[in-house]
Coordinates of C-alpha atoms and ligand atoms in Angstrom, one line a residue:
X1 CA 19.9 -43.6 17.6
X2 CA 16.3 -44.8 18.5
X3 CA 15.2 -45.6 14.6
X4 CA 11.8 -44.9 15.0
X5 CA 11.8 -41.6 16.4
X6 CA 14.5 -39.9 14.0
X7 CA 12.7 -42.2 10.8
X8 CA 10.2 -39.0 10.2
X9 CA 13.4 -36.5 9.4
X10 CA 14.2 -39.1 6.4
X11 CA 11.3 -38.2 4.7
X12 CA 12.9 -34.4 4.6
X13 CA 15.4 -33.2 2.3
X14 CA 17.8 -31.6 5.3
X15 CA 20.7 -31.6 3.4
X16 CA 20.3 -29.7 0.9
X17 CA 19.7 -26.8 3.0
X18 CA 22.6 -24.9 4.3
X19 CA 20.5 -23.9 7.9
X20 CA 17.2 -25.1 9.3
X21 CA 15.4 -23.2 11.6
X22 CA 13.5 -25.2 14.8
X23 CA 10.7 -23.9 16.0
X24 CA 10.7 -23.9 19.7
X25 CA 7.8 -22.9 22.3
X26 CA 9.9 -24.3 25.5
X27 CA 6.5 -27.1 25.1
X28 CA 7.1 -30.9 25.2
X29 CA 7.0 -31.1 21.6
X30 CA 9.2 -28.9 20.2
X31 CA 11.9 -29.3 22.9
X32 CA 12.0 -33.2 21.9
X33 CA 11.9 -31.8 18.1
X34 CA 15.2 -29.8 18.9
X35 CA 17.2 -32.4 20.6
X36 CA 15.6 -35.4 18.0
X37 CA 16.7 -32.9 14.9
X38 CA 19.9 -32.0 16.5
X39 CA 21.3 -35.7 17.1
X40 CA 20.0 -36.3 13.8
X41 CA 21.8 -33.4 11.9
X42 CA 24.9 -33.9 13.6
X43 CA 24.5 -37.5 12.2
X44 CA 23.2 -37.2 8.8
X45 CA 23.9 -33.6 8.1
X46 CA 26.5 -32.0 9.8
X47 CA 27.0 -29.6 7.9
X48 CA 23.5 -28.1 7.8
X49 CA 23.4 -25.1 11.0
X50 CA 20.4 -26.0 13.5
X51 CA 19.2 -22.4 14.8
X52 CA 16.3 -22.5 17.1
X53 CA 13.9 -19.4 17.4
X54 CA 11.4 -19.0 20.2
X55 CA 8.9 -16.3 19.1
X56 CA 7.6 -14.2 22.2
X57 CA 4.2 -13.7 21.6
X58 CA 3.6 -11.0 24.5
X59 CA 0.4 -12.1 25.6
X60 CA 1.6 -13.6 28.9
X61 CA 3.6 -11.9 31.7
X62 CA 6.3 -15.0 31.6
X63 CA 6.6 -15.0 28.3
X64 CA 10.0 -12.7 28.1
X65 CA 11.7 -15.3 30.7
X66 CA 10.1 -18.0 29.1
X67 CA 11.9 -17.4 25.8
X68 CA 15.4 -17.3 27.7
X69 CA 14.7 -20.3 29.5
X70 CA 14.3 -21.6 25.7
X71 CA 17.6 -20.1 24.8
X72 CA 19.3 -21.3 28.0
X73 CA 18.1 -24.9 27.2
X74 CA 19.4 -24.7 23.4
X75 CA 22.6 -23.1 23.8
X76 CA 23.8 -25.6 26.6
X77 CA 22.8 -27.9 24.0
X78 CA 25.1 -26.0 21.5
X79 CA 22.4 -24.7 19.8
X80 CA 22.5 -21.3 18.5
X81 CA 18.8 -19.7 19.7
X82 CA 17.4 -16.3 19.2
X83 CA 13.9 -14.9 20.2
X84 CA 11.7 -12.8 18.2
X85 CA 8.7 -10.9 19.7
X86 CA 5.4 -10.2 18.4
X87 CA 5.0 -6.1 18.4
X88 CA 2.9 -3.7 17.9
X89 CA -1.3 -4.2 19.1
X90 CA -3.1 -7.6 19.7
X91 CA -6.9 -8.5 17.8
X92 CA -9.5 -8.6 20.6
X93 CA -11.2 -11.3 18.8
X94 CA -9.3 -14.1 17.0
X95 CA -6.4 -14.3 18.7
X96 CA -5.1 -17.7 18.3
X97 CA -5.2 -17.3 14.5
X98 CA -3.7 -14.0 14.9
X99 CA -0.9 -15.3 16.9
X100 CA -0.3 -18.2 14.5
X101 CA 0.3 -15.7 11.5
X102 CA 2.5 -14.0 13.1
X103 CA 4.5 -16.9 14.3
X104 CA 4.9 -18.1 10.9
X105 CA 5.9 -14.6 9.6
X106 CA 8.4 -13.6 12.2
X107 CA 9.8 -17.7 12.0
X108 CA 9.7 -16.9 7.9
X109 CA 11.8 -13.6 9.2
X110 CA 14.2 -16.0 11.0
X111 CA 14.3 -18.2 7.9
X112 CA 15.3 -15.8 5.7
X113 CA 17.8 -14.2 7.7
X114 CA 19.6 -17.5 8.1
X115 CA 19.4 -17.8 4.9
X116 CA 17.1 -20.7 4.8
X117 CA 13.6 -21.9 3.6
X118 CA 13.1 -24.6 6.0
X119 CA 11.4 -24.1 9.3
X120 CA 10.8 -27.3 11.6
X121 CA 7.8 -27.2 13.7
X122 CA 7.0 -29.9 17.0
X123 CA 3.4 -30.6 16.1
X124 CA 2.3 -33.8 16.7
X125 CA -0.4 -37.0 16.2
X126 CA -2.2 -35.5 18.7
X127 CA -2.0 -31.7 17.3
X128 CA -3.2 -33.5 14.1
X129 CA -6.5 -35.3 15.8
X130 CA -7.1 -32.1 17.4
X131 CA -7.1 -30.5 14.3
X132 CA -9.2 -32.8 12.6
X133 CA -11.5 -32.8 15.6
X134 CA -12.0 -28.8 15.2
X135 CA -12.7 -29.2 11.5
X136 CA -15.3 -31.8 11.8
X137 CA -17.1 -29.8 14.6
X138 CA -16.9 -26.5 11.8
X139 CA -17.2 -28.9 8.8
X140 CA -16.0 -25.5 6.9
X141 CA -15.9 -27.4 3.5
X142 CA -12.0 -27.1 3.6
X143 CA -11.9 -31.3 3.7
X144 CA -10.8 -33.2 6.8
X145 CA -7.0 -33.9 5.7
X146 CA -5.5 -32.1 8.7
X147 CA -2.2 -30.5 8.7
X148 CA 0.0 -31.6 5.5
X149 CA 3.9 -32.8 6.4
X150 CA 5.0 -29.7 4.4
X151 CA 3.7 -26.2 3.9
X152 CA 4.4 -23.8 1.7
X153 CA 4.3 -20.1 3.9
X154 CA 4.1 -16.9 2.1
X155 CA 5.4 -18.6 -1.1
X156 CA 8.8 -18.1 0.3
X157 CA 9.7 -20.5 3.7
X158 CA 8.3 -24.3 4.3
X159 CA 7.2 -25.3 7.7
X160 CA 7.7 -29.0 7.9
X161 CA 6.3 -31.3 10.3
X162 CA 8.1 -34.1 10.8
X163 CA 6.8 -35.5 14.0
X164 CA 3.4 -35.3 13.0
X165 CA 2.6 -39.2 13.1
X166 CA 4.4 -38.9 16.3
X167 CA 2.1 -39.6 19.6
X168 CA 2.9 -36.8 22.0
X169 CA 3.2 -39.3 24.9
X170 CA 5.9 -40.8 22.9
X171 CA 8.0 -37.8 23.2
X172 CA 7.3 -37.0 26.6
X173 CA 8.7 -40.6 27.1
X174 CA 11.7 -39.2 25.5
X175 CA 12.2 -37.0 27.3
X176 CA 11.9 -38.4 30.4
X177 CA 14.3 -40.7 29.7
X178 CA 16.7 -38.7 29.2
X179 CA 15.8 -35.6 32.1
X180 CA 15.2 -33.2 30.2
X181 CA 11.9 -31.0 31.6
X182 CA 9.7 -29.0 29.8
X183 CA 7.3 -26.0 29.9
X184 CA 3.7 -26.1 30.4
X185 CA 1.3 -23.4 28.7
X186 CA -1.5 -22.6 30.8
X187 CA -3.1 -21.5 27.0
X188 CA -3.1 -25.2 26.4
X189 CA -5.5 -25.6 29.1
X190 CA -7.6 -22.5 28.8
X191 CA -11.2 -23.7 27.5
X192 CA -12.3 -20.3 26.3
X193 CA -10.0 -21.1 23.5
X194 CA -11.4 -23.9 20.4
X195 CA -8.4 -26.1 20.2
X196 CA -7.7 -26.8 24.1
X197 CA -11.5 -27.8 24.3
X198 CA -11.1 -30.4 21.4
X199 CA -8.0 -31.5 23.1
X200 CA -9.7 -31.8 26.9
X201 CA -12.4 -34.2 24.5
X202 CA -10.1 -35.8 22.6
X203 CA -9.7 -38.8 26.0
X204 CA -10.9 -41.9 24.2
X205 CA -7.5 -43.1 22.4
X206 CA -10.3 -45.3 19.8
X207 CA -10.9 -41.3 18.5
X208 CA -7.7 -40.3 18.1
X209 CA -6.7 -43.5 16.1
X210 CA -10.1 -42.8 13.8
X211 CA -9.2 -39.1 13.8
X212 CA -5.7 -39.9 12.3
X213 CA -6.6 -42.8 10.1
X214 CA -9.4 -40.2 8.5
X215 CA -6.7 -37.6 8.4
X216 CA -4.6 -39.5 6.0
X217 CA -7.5 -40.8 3.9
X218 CA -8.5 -37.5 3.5
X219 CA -5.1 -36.4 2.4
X220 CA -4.4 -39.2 -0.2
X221 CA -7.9 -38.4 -1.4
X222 CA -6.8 -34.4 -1.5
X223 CA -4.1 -35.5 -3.6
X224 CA -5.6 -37.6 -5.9
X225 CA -8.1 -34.8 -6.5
X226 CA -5.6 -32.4 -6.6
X227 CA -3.8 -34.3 -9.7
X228 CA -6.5 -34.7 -11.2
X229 CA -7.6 -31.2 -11.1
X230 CA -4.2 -29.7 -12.2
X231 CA -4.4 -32.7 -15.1
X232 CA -7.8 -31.1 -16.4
X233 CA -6.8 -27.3 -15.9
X234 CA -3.5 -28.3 -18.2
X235 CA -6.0 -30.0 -20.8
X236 CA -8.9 -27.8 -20.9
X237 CA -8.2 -24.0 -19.5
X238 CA -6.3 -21.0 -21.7
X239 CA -5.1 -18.1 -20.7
X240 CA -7.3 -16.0 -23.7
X241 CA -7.1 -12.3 -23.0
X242 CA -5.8 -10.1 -19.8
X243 CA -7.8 -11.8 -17.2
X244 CA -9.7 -13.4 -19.2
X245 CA -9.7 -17.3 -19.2
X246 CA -11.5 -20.0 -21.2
X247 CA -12.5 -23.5 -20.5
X248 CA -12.9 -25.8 -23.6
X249 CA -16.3 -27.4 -24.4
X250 CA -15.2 -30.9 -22.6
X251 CA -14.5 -29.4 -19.7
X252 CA -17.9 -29.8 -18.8
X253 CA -18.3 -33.2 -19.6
X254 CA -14.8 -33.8 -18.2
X255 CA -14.0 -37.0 -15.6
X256 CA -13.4 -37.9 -13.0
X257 CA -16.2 -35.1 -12.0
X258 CA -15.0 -34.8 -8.8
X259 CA -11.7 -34.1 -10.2
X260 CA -13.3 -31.4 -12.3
X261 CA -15.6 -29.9 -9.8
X262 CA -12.1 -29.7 -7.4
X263 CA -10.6 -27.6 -10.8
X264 CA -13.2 -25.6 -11.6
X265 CA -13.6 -24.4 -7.6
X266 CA -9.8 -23.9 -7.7
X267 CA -10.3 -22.2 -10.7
X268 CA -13.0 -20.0 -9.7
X269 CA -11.1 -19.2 -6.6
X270 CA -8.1 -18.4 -8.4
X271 CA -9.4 -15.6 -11.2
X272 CA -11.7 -14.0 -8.5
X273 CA -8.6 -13.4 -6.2
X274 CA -10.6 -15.1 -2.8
X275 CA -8.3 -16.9 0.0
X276 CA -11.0 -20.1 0.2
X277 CA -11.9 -22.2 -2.4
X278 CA -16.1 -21.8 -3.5
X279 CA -17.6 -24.6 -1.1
X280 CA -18.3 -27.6 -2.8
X281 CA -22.2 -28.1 -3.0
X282 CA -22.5 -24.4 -4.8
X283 CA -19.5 -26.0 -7.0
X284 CA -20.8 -28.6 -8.0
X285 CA -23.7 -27.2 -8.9
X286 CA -22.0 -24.8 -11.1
X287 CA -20.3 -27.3 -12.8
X288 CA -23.6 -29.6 -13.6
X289 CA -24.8 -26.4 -15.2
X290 CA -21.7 -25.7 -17.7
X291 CA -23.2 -27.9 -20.2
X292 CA -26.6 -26.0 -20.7
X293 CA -25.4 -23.3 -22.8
X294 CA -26.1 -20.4 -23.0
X295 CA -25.4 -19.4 -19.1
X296 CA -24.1 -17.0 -16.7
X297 CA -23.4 -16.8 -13.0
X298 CA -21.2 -15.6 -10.6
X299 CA -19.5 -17.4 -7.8
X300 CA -16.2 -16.4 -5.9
X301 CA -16.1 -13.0 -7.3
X302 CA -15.5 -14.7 -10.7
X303 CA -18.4 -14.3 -13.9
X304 CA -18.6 -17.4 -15.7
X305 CA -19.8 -16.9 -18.9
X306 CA -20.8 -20.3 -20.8
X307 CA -21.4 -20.2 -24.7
X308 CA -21.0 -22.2 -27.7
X309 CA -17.3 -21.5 -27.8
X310 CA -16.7 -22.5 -24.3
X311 CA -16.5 -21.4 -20.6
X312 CA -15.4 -17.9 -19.9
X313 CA -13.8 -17.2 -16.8
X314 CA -13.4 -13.3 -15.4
X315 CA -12.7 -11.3 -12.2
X316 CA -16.6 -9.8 -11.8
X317 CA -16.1 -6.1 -11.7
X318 CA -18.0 -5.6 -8.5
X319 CA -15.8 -5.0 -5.0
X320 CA -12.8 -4.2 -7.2
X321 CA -10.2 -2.1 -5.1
X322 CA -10.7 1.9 -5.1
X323 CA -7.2 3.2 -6.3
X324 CA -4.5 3.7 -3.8
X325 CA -1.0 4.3 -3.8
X326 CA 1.0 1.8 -4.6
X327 CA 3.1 -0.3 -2.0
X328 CA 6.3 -2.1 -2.6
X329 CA 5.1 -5.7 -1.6
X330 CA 1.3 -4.6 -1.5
X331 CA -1.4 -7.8 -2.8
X332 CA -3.8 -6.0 -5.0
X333 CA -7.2 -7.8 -5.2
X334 CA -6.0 -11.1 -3.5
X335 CA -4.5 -12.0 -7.2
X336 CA -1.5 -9.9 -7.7
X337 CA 1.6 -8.8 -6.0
X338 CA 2.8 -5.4 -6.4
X339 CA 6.3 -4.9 -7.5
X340 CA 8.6 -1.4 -7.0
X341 CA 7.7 1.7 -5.4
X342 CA 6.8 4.9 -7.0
X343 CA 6.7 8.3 -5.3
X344 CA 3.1 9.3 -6.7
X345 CA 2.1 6.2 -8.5
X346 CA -1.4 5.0 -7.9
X347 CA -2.9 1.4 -8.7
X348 CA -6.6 0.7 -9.5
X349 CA -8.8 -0.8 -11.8
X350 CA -8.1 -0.5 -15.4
X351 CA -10.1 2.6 -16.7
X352 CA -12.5 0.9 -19.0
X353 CA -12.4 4.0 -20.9
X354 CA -9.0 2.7 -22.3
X355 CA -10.0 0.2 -25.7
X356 CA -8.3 -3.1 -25.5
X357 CA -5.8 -3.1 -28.6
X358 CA -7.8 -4.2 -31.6
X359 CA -5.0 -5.5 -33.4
X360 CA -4.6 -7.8 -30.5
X361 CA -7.8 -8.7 -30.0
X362 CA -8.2 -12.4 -30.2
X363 CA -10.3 -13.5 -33.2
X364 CA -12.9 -16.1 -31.6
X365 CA -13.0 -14.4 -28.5
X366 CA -16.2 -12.0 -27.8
X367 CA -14.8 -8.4 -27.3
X368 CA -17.1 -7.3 -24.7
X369 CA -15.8 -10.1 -22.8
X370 CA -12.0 -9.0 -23.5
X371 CA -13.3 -5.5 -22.1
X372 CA -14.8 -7.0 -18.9
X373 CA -11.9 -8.5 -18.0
X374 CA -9.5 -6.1 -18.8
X375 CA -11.5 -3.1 -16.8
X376 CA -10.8 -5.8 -13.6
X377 CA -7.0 -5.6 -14.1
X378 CA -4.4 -3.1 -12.3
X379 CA -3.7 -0.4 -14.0
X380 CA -0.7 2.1 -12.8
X381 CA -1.3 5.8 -13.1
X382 CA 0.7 9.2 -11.6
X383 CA 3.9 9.3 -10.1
X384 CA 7.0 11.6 -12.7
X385 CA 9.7 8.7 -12.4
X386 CA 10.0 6.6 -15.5
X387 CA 10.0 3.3 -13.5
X388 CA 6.2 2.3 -13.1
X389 CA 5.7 -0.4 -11.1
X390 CA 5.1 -4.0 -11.6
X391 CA 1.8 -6.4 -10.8
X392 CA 3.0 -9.7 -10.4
X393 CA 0.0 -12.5 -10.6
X394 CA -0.2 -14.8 -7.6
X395 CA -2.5 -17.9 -6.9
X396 CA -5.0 -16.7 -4.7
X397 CA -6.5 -19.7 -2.7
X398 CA -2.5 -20.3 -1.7
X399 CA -0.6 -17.2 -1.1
X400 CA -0.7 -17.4 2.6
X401 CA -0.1 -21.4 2.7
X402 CA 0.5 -23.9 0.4
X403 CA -0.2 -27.4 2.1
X404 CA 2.2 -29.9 0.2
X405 CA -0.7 -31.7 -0.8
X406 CA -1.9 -29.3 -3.1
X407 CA 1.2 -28.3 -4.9
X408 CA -0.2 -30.3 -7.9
X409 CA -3.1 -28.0 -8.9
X410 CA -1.4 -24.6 -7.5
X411 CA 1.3 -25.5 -10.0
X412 CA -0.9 -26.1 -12.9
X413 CA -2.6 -22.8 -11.8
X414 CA 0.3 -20.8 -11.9
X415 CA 1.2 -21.6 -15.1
X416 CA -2.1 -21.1 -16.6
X417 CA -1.9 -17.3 -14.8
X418 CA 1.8 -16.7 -15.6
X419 CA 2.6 -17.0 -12.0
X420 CA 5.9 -18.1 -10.3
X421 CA 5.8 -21.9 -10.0
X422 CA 5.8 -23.1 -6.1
X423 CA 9.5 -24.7 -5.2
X424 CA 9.4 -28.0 -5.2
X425 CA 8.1 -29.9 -1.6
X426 CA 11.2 -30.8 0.8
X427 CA 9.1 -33.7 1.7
X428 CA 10.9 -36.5 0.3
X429 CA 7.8 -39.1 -0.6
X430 CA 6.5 -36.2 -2.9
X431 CA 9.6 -35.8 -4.6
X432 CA 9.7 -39.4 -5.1
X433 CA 6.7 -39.2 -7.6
X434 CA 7.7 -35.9 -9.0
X435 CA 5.0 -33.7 -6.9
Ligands
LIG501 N1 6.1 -19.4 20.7 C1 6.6 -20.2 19.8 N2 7.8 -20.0 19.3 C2 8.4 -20.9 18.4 N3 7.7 -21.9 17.9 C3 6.4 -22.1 18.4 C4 5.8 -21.3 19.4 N4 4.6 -21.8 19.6 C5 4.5 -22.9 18.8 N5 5.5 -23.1 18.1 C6 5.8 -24.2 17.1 O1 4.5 -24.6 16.7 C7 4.3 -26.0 17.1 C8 2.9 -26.2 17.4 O2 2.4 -25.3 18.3 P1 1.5 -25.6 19.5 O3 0.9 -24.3 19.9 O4 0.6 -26.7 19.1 O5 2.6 -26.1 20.5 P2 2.8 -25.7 22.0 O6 1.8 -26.3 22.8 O7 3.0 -24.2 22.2 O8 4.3 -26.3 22.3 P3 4.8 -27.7 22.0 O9 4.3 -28.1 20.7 O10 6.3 -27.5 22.0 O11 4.4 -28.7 23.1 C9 5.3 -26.2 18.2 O12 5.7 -27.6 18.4 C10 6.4 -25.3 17.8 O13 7.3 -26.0 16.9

């Protein structure tokens, strides 16, 4: 075995797994990812099943034939392969993003159905300067750490990385060594799309070594601030009241700040059920003005309410869902998860016509606040069966994906909402330091 190219799969928990599922596009990368993963199974796992899964997005006329040119390759590799295609209509605008959602949920699909959380994908150094290139050209406030080794997709499957310090060249080289072709995507090359034009600049190897080396110091930095953040939200935040959340007076005086600015963004995030975190200028802002009591404002759909006894945190009641019927599986309001169908059953806002229970009424806690916050929870209403659904709370800024890097602070969140704790990272150097 070449060490350094099967070093990166040590850093993944394989084994523990009873299946793995390889991504594969028929590209350079992920056709040296299926033969590197296989020879390294068959060495250091043998008993874990390698499946690889093309998905067939559609949007080309090869694509079909493409996919069984995939499965061809893998099965005379003795590699079990399946395709799965991308139905029903295509976005006009936003494609690329489109088609990377539904990548990840049909590969989660795979996933489950082999009974497995772990999904390898073939991106690369160079998928990871790219990235980095396209996010300093947006600068969209979301940090510059790139693409983590792990993800966490739809809380359920992890898309790991493993050649992602891995210089595509050097897998080409691979692969010519040993004969094996590849496919070329003329998408790759198409400039009306954002990515292939950062990649057609990305020439001067000087960037892509400063593009990587500011990746990584953007994710240590992500994770510092991340564990600091989930170390504050443990200190200072309580659940008070249904949906109603209080930060202590030190919060605001709280260090490192940019530890607490991080928290109280996630935070703010979080209660007001929004996908991005707040950006951080209008955070930090926020936070500075904590300490002059008394003070109100509203910032990711989330009222924050300072007084003498501390910070309140609520879901604003503006842009609340009208009631619908309810969905087994549905999100309501970005922060819960519906649970169990009901013929009938409708879900909405809580009618604020309904008193909170006085006898449960926390003592110290203002009870207009306790009504606020309680008229922005689901409520379940109609429907003659006797089972009435359930809402299940989910962390809003990470539903859709959970960089490993951030596992810190989304667990610290999801205990603070009674949320289902992410599973722990197969990436073995955070599981080293208990991340
Ligand atoms: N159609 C697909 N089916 C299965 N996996 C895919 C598909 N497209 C991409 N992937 C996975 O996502 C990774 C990154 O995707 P990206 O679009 O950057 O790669 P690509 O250019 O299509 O192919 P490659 O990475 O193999 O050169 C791939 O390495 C592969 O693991």
């Amino acid at each position: 075995m070449d060490s350094d190219l099967f070093q990166p799969f040590s850093n993944f928990d394989f084994a523990a797994r009873d299946a793995v599922i390889a991504a594969v596009s028929g590209g350079s990368d992920s056709t040296a990812l299926l033969l590197l993963l296989k020879a390294y199974l068959d060495e250091k796992a043998p008993a874990v099943r390698l499946a690889a899964v093309t998905v067939d997005h559609g949007l080309r006329p090869d694509s079909a034939a493409e996919a069984q040119a995939v499965g061809h390759f893998a099965q005379s590799h003795g590699i079990a392969h399946r395709i799965f295609a991308w139905e029903g209509p295509k976005p006009a605008t936003g494609l690329p993003a489109a088609a990377r959602e539904a990548r990840y949920a049909l590969l989660a699909e795979a996933a489950a159905e082999e009974g497995t959380d772990l999904i390898v994908t073939g991106h690369t150094a160079d998928d990871q300067a790219e990235t980095v290139a396209m996010r300093q050209a947006r600068s969209d406030g979301r940090g510059l750490a790139g693409m983590a080794p792990a993800t966490l997709f739809d809380g359920k499957a992890w898309i790991v990385r493993p050649l992602l310090e891995t210089r595509r060249e050097t897998l080409r080289d691979y692969l010519r060594a040993n004969s094996v072709g590849w496919l070329e995507d003329p998408t790759n090359v198409n400039q009306t799309f954002e990515r292939p034009r950062a990649r057609a600049r990305l020439r001067d190897e000087a960037d892509v070594s400063k593009l990587l080396a500011a990746a990584r110091d953007a994710a240590l930095l992500r994770e510092y601030l991340g564990r600091e953040a989930a170390g504050l939200i443990w200190a200072h935040a309580r659940h008070v009241a249904p949906g109603l959340f209080r930060l202590d007076p030190a919060f605001a005086a709280a260090e490192p700040r940019d530890g607490a600015v991080y928290a109280l963004r996630i935070l703010l995030a979080a209660i007001g059920g929004t996908p991005h975190l707040p950006d951080e200028a209008r955070g930090a802002r926020l936070f500075d003005r904590l300490s002059v009591k008394p003070f109100c404002a509203t910032l990711s759909r989330t009222l924050v309410d300072a007084r003498r006894g501390g910070v309140f945190l609520l879901r604003e009641t503006r842009g609340l869902p009208e009631p619908e019927p309810v969905r087994d599986g549905m999100i309501w309001d970005g922060r819960y998860r519906i649970s169990g169908e009901a013929e009938g059953v409708l879900v909405g806002p809580h009618d604020p016509a309904i008193e909170p229970d006085a006898e449960t009424l926390p003592a110290d806690i203002p009870p207009s606040l306790v009504r606020a916050a309680l008229s922005a929870e689901p409520m379940f209403w109609g429907g003659s069966e006797p089972a009435v659904p359930v809402a299940i709370p989910l962390v809003a800024p990470w539903v859709r994906f959970l960089p490993s890097f951030d596992l810190e602070p989304a667990r610290a969140v999801a205990e603070l909402l009674g949320a289902a704790p992410p599973p722990a990272s197969p990436y073995a150097k955070h599981n080293v330091t208990g991340a």
